[in-house]
XYZ file of C-alpha atoms in Angstrom:
134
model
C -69.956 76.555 -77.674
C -68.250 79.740 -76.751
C -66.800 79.925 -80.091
C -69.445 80.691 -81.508
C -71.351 83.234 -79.318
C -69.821 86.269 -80.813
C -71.010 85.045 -84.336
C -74.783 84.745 -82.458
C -74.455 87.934 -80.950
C -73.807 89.400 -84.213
C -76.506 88.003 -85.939
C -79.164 88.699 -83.888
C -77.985 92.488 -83.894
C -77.941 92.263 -87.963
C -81.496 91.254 -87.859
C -82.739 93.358 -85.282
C -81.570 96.338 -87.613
C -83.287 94.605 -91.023
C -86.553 95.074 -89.046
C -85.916 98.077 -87.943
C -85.047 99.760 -91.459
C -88.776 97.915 -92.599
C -90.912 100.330 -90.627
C -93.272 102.421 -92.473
C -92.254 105.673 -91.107
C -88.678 104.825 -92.168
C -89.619 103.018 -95.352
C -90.473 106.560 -96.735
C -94.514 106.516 -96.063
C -95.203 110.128 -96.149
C -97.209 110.990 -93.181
C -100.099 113.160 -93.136
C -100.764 115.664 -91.041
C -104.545 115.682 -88.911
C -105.692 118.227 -86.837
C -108.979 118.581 -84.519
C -109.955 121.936 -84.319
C -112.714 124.372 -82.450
C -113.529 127.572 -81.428
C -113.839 128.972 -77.933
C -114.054 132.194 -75.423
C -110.724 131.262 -73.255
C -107.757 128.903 -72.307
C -107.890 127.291 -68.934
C -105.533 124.518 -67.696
C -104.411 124.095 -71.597
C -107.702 123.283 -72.931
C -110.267 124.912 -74.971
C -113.098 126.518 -72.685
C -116.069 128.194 -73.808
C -116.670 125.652 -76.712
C -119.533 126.696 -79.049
C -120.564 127.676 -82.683
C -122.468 130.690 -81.800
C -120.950 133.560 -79.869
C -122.306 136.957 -78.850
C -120.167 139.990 -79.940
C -119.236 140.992 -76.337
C -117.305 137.836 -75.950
C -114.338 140.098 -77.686
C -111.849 137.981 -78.227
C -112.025 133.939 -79.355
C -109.247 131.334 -79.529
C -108.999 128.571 -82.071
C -107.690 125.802 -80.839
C -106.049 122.508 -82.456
C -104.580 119.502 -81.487
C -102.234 118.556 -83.792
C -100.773 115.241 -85.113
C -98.094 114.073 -87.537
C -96.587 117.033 -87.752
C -93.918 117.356 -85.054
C -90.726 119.635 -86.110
C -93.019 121.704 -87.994
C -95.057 124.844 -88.403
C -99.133 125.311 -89.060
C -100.714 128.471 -89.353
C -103.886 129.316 -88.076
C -105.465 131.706 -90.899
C -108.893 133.337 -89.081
C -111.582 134.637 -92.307
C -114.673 136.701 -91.691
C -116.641 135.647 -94.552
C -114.136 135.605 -97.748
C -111.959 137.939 -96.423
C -108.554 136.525 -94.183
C -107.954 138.809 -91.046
C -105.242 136.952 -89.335
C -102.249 134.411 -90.341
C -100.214 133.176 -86.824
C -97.553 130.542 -87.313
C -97.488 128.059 -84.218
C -94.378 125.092 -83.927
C -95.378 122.306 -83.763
C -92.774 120.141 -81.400
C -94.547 116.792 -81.055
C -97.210 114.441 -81.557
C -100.499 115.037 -80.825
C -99.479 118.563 -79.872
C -101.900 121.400 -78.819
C -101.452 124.708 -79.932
C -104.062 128.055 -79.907
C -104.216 131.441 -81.034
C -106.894 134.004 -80.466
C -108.735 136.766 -82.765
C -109.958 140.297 -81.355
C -113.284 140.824 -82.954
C -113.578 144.209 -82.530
C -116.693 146.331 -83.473
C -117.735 144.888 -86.858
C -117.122 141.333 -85.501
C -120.445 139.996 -86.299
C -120.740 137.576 -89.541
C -119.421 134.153 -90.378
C -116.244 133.323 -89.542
C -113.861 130.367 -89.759
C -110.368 129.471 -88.644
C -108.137 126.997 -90.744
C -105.400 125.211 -89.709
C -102.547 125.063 -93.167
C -99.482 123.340 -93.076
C -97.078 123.931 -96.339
C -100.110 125.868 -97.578
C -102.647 123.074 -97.569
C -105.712 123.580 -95.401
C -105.677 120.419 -92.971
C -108.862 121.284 -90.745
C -111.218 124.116 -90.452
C -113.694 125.208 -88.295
C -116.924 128.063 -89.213
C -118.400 129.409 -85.981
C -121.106 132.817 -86.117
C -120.678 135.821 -84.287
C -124.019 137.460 -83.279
């Protein structure tokens, strides 16, 4: 019998490492990057507070924020539009998955209007959110 334990061992440790090399993600199955996204007046304790899709103009300053998956060891962009017209690009890392990432927008005096803040990876929107400023 203890002949033939090395030729076990080594068999089992073959076919451990078939089934490994058969998983999707290392099968070549793209994966595709997701992203929940929203729009609020401040970041407390890592999380989005202030959550709305209204906001007065005194608020001043607003912070998109997304929670990001299938996209770890790479970069999305927040791009913030008034209307038609893009005010803001910030590139955020993205170092795992999910992974939570923000940036913020001053709105300044002509704030009001309809805005929206996408989230693009490799210049493909993923998410977006449209909130008002009143």
């Amino acid at each position: 019998m203890r002949k033939y334990w090395p030729a076990v061992i080594a068999a089992s440790i073959t076919m451990s490492s078939v089934a490994i090399a058969q998983e999707p993600t290392q099968a070549g199955a793209p994966k595709v990057a997701m992203a929940e996204v929203s729009v609020g007046t401040g970041i407390e304790n890592r999380m989005l507070a202030g959550q709305a899709e209204t906001f007065p103009l005194s608020a001043g300053k607003l912070y998109c924020f997304s929670k990001v998956s299938n996209a770890e060891g790479t970069e999305v962009e927040h791009v913030w539009y008034k209307g038609d017209m893009e005010t803001a690009r910030v590139k955020l890392a993205i170092g795992g998955s999910p992974w939570r990432t923000h940036s913020s927008k001053q709105l300044g005096e002509d704030g009001a209007g309809e805005w929206r803040c996408d989230v693009v990876q490799a210049g493909k929107v993923i998410q977006s959110v449209k909130f008002k400023v009143e």
